[in-house]
Short mmCIF file of C-alpha atoms and ligand atoms in Angstrom, two decimals:
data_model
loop_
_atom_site.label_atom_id
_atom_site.label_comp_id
_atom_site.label_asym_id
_atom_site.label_seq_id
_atom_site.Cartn_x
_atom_site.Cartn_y
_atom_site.Cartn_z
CA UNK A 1321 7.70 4.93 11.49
CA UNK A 1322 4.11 5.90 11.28
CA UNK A 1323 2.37 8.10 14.11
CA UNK A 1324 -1.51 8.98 14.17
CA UNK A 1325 -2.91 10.73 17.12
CA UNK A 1326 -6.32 10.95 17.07
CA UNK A 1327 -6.70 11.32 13.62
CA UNK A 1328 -10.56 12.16 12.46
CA UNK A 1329 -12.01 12.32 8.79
CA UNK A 1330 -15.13 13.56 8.37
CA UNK A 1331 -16.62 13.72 4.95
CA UNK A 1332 -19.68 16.69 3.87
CA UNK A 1333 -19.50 18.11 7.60
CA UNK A 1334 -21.95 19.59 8.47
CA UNK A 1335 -24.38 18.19 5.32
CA UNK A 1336 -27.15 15.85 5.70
CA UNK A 1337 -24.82 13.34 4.06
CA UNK A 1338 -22.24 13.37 7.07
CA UNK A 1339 -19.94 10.47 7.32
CA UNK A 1340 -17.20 10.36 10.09
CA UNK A 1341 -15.00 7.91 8.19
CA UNK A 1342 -12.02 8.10 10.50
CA UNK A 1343 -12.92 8.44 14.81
CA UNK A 1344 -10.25 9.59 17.13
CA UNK A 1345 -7.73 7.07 15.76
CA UNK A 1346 -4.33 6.85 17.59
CA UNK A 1347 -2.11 4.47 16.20
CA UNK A 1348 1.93 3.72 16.07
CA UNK A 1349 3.36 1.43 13.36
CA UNK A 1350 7.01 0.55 14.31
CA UNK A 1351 9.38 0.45 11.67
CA UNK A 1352 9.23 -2.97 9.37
CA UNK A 1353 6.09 -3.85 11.11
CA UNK A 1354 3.71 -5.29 8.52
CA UNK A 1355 0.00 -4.54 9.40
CA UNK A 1356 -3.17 -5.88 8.16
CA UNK A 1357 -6.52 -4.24 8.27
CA UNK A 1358 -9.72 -5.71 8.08
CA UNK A 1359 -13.42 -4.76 8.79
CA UNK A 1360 -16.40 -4.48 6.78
CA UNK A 1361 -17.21 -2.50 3.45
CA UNK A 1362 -17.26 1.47 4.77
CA UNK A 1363 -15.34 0.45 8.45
CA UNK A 1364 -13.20 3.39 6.98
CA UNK A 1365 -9.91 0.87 5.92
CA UNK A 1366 -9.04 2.92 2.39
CA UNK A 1367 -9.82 6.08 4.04
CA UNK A 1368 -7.20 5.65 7.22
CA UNK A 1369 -4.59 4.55 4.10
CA UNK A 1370 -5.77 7.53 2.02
CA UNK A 1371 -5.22 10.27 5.50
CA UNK A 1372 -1.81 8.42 5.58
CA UNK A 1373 -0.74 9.35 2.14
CA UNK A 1374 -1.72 12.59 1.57
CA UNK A 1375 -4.68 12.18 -0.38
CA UNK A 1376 -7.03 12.82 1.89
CA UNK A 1377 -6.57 15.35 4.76
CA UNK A 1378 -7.74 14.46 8.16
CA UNK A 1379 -9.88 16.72 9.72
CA UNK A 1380 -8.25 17.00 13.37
CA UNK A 1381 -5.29 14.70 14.84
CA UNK A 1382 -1.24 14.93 13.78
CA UNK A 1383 0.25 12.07 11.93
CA UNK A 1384 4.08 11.56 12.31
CA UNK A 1385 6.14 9.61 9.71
CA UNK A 1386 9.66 8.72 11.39
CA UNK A 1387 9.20 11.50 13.66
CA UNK A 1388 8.91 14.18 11.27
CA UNK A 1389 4.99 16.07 11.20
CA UNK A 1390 3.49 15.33 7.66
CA UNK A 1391 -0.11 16.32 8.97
CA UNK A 1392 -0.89 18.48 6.02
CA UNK A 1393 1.70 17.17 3.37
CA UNK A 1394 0.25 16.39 -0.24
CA UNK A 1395 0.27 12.80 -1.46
CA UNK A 1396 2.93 13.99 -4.02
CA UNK A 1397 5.43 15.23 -1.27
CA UNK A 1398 4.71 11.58 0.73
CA UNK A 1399 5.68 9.96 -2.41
CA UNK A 1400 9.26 9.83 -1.91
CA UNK A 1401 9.01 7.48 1.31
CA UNK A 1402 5.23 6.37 0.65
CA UNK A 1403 3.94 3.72 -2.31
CA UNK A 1404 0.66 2.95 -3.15
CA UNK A 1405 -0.62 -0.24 -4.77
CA UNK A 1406 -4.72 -0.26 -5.53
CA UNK A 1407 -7.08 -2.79 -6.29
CA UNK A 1408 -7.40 -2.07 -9.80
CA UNK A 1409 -3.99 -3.32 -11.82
CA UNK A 1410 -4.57 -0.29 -14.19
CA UNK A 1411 -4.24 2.15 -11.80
CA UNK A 1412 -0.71 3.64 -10.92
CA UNK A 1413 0.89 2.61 -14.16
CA UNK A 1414 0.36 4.26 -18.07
CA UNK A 1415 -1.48 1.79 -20.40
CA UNK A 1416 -0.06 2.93 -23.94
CA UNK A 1417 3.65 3.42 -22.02
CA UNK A 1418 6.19 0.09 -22.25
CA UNK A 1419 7.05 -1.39 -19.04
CA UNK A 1420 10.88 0.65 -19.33
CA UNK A 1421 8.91 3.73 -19.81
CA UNK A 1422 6.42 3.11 -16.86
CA UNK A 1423 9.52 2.87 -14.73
CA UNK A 1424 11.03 6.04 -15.70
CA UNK A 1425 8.11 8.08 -15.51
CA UNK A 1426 7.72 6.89 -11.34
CA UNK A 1427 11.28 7.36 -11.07
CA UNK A 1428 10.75 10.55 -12.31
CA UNK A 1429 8.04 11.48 -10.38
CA UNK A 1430 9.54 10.64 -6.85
CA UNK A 1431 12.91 12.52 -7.72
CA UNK A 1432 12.65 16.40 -7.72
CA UNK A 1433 15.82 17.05 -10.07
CA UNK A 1434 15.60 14.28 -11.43
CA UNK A 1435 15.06 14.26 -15.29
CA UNK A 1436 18.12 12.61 -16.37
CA UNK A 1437 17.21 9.29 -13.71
CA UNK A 1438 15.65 6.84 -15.91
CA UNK A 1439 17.19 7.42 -19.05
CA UNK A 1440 20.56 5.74 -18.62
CA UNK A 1441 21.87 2.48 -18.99
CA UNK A 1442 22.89 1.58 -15.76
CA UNK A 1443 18.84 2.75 -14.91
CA UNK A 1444 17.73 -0.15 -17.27
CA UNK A 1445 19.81 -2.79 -15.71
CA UNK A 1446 18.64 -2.08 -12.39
CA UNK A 1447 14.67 -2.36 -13.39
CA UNK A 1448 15.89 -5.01 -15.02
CA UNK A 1449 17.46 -6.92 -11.79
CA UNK A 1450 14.48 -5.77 -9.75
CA UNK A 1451 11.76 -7.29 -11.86
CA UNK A 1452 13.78 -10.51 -12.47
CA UNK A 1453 12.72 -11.28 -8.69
CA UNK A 1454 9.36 -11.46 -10.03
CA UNK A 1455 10.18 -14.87 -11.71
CA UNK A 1456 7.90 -13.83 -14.27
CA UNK A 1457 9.96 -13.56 -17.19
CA UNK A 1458 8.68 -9.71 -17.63
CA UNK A 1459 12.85 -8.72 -17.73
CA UNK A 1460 12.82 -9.60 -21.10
CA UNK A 1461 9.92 -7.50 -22.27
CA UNK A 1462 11.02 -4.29 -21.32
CA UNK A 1463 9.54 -2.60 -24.47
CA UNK A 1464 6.23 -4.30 -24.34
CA UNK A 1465 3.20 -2.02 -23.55
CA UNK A 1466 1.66 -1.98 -19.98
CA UNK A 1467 -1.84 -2.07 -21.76
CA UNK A 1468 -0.90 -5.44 -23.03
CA UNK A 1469 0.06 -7.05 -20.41
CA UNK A 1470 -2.82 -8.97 -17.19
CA UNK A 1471 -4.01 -7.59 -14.40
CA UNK A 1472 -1.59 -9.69 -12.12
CA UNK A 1473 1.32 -8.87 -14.21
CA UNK A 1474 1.27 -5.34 -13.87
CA UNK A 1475 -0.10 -5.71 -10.28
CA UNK A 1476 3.37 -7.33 -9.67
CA UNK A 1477 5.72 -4.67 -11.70
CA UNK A 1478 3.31 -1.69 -9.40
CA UNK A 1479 5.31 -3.54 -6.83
CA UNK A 1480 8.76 -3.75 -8.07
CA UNK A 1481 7.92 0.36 -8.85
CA UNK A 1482 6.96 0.87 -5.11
CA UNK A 1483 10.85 -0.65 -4.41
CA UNK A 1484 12.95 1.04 -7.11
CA UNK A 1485 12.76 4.71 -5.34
CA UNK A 1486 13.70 3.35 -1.80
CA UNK A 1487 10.09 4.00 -0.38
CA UNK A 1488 9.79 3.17 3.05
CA UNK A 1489 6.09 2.67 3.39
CA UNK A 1490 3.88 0.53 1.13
CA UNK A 1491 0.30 0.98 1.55
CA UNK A 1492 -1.72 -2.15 -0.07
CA UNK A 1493 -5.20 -1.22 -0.58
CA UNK A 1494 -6.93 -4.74 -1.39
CA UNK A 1495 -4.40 -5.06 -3.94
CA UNK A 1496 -5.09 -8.63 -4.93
CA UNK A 1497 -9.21 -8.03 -5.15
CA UNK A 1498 -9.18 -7.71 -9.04
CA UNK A 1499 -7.41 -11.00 -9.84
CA UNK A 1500 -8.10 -14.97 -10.19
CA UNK A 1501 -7.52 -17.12 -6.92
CA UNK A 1502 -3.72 -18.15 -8.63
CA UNK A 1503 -2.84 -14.93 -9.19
CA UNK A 1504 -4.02 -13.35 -6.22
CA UNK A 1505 -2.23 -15.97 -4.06
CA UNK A 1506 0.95 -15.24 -6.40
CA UNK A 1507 0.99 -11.11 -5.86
CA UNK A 1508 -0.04 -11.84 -2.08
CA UNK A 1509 3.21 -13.98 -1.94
CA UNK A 1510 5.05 -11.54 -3.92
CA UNK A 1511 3.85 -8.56 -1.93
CA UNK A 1512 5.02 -10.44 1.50
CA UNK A 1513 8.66 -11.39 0.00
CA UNK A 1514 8.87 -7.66 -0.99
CA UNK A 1515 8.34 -5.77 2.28
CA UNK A 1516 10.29 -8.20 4.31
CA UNK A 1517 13.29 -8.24 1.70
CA UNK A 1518 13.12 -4.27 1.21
CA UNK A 1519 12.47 -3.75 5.03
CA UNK A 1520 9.80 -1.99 4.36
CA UNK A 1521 6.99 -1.01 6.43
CA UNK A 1522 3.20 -2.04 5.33
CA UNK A 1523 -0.08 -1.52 5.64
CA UNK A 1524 -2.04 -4.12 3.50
CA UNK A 1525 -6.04 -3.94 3.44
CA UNK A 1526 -7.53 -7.18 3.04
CA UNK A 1527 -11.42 -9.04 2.80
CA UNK A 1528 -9.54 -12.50 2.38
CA UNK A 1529 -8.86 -13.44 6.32
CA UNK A 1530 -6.49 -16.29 5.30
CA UNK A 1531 -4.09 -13.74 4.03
CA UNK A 1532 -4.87 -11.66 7.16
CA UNK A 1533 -4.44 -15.16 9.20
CA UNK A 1534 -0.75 -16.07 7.15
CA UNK A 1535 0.57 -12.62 6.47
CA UNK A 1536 2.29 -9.82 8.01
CA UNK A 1537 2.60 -9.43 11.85
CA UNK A 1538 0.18 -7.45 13.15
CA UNK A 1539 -4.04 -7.02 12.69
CA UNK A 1540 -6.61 -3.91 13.11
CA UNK A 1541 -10.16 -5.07 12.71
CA UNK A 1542 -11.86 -1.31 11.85
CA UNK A 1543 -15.49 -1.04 12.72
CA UNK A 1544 -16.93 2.19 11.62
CA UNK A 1545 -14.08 4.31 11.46
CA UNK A 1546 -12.33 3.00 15.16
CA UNK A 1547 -10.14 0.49 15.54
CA UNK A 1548 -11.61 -2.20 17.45
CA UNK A 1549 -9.13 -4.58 17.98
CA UNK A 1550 -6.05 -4.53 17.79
CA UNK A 1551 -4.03 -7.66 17.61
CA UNK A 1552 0.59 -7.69 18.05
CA UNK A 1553 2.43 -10.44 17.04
CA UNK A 1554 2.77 -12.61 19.22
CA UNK A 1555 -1.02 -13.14 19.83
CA UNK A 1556 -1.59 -13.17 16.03
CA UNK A 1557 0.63 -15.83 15.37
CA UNK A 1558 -2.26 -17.79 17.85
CA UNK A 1559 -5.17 -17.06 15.59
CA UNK A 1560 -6.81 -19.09 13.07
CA UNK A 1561 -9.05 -17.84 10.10
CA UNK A 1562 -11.98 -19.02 12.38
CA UNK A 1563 -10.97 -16.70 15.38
CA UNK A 1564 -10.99 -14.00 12.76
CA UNK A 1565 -13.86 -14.89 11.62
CA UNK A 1566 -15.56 -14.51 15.05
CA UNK A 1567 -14.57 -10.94 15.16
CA UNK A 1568 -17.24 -10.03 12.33
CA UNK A 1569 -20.23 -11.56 14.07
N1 ATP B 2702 -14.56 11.04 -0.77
C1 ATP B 2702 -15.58 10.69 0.03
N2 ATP B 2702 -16.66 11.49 0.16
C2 ATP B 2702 -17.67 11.15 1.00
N3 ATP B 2702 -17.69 10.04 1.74
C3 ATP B 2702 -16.65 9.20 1.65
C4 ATP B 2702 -15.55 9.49 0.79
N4 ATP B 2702 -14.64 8.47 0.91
C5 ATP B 2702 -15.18 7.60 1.79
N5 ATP B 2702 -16.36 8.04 2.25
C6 ATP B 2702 -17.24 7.38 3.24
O1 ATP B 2702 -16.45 7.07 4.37
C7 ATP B 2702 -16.79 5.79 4.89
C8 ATP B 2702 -15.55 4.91 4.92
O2 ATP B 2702 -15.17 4.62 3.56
P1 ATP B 2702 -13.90 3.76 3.17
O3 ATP B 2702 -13.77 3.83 1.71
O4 ATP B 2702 -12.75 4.23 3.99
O5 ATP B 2702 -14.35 2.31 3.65
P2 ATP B 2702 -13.60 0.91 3.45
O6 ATP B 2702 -13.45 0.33 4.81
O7 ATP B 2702 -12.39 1.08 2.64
O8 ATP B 2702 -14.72 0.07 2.66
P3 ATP B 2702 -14.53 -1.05 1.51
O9 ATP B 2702 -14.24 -2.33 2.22
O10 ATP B 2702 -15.89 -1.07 0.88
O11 ATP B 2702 -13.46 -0.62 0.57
C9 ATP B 2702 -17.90 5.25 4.01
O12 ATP B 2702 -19.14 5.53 4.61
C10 ATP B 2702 -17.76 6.04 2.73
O13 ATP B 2702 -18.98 6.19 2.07
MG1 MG B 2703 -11.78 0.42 0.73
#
């Protein structure tokens, strides 16, 4: 599903205030795979997500996304198979906006002819079914404003977004940092039952190694800007928090 070969960032080349973020990075994420990255503050984690979706560009290397060469596609063009949920809850959704309107508006940004998606009925019922698997109650408060709602509300309706448009990808950029322990442990749940339901494919970065430890199938550990280890299935289901924790010493 996802292809990097040796993909580089470097930020201010050249410049006293060099950084190479991303180092020769070859990587293939199978389809449905759920991967977790961890490493240390600056390993390069957001900036290997960011190369993925089009928001940053690499500076050398090819990056595949079900076989097709994306290498210098825009985030916006990515955003029909690729979603994006960010640490902070108030980015990725429209404060002043009700939760209906939030909808259209992504709906309307991932389809290109589409102006008349998100207006209809049978629109509402279906944002209505897919945030109902929240067990939140939000279904009935369609008209209420983002703004209003907390952090791990709209964290988990940035989720239900990422499904309604059939994205393939979900990129999970420590999206659980912002919120209390409950909460966190709620959209970290929430997050998992997504991408398996959805069969979606994810990348989720992550400081807490018991979510690292109980989610998703697969581990990088990212030391600055390489991937260091590398960790498949069947060995992860093996490790403990504590063998985790060994890797940062
Ligand atoms: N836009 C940018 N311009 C210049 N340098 C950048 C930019 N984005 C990231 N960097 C640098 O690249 C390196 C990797 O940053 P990145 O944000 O990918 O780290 P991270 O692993 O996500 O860290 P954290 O755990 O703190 O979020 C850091 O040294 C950072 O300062
Ligand atoms: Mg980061």
């Amino acid at each position: 599903m996802i292809e990097l070969n040796t993909i580089s960032k470097t930020f201010n080349a050249g410049t006293p205030q060099q950084v190479r973020a991303l180092r020769d990075i070859n990587l293939t994420i199978a389809d449905q795979e759920f991967v977790i990255v961890v490493g240390a503050n600056g390993s390069g984690k957001s900036t290997l997500l960011n190369v993925i979706a089009g928001v940053a560009m690499p500076s050398s290397g090819t990056i595949l996304l079900d076989g097709m060469d994306v290498t210098h596609w825009e985030d916006y063009r990515k955003s029909r198979w690729i979603a994006r949920i960010f640490q902070d809850p108030f980015m990725g959704t429209a404060s002043e906006l009700s939760i209906l309107d939030n909808f259209r508006l992504a709906a309307i940004r991932t389809h290109k002819k589409g102006l008349s998606i998100g207006i209809d009925s049978k629109f509402k019922t279906k944002v209505q079914e897919r945030i109902a698997m929240l067990g939140l109650g939000l279904e009935d408060k369609l008209e209420q404003r983002m703004g209003t709602l907390s952090g791990g509300q709209r964290q988990a309706l940035t989720l239900i977004m990422a499904v309604m448009d059939d994205a393939k990808i979900i990129l999970l950029d420590e999206p659980s940092a912002a919120l209390d322990p409950r909460t966190a442990a709620l959209i970290m749940a929430k997050a998992n039952e997504i991408i398996r339901e959805f069969g979606l494919t994810g990348i989720l970065i992550t400081h807490h190694l018991k979510d690292a430890a109980l989610y998703g199938n697969r581990i990088l550990l990212m030391r600055e800007g390489s991937v260091v280890h590398d960790i498949k299935a069947d060995e992860k289901r093996k490790m403990t928090v504590g063998d985790l924790q060994n890797w940062f010493v």
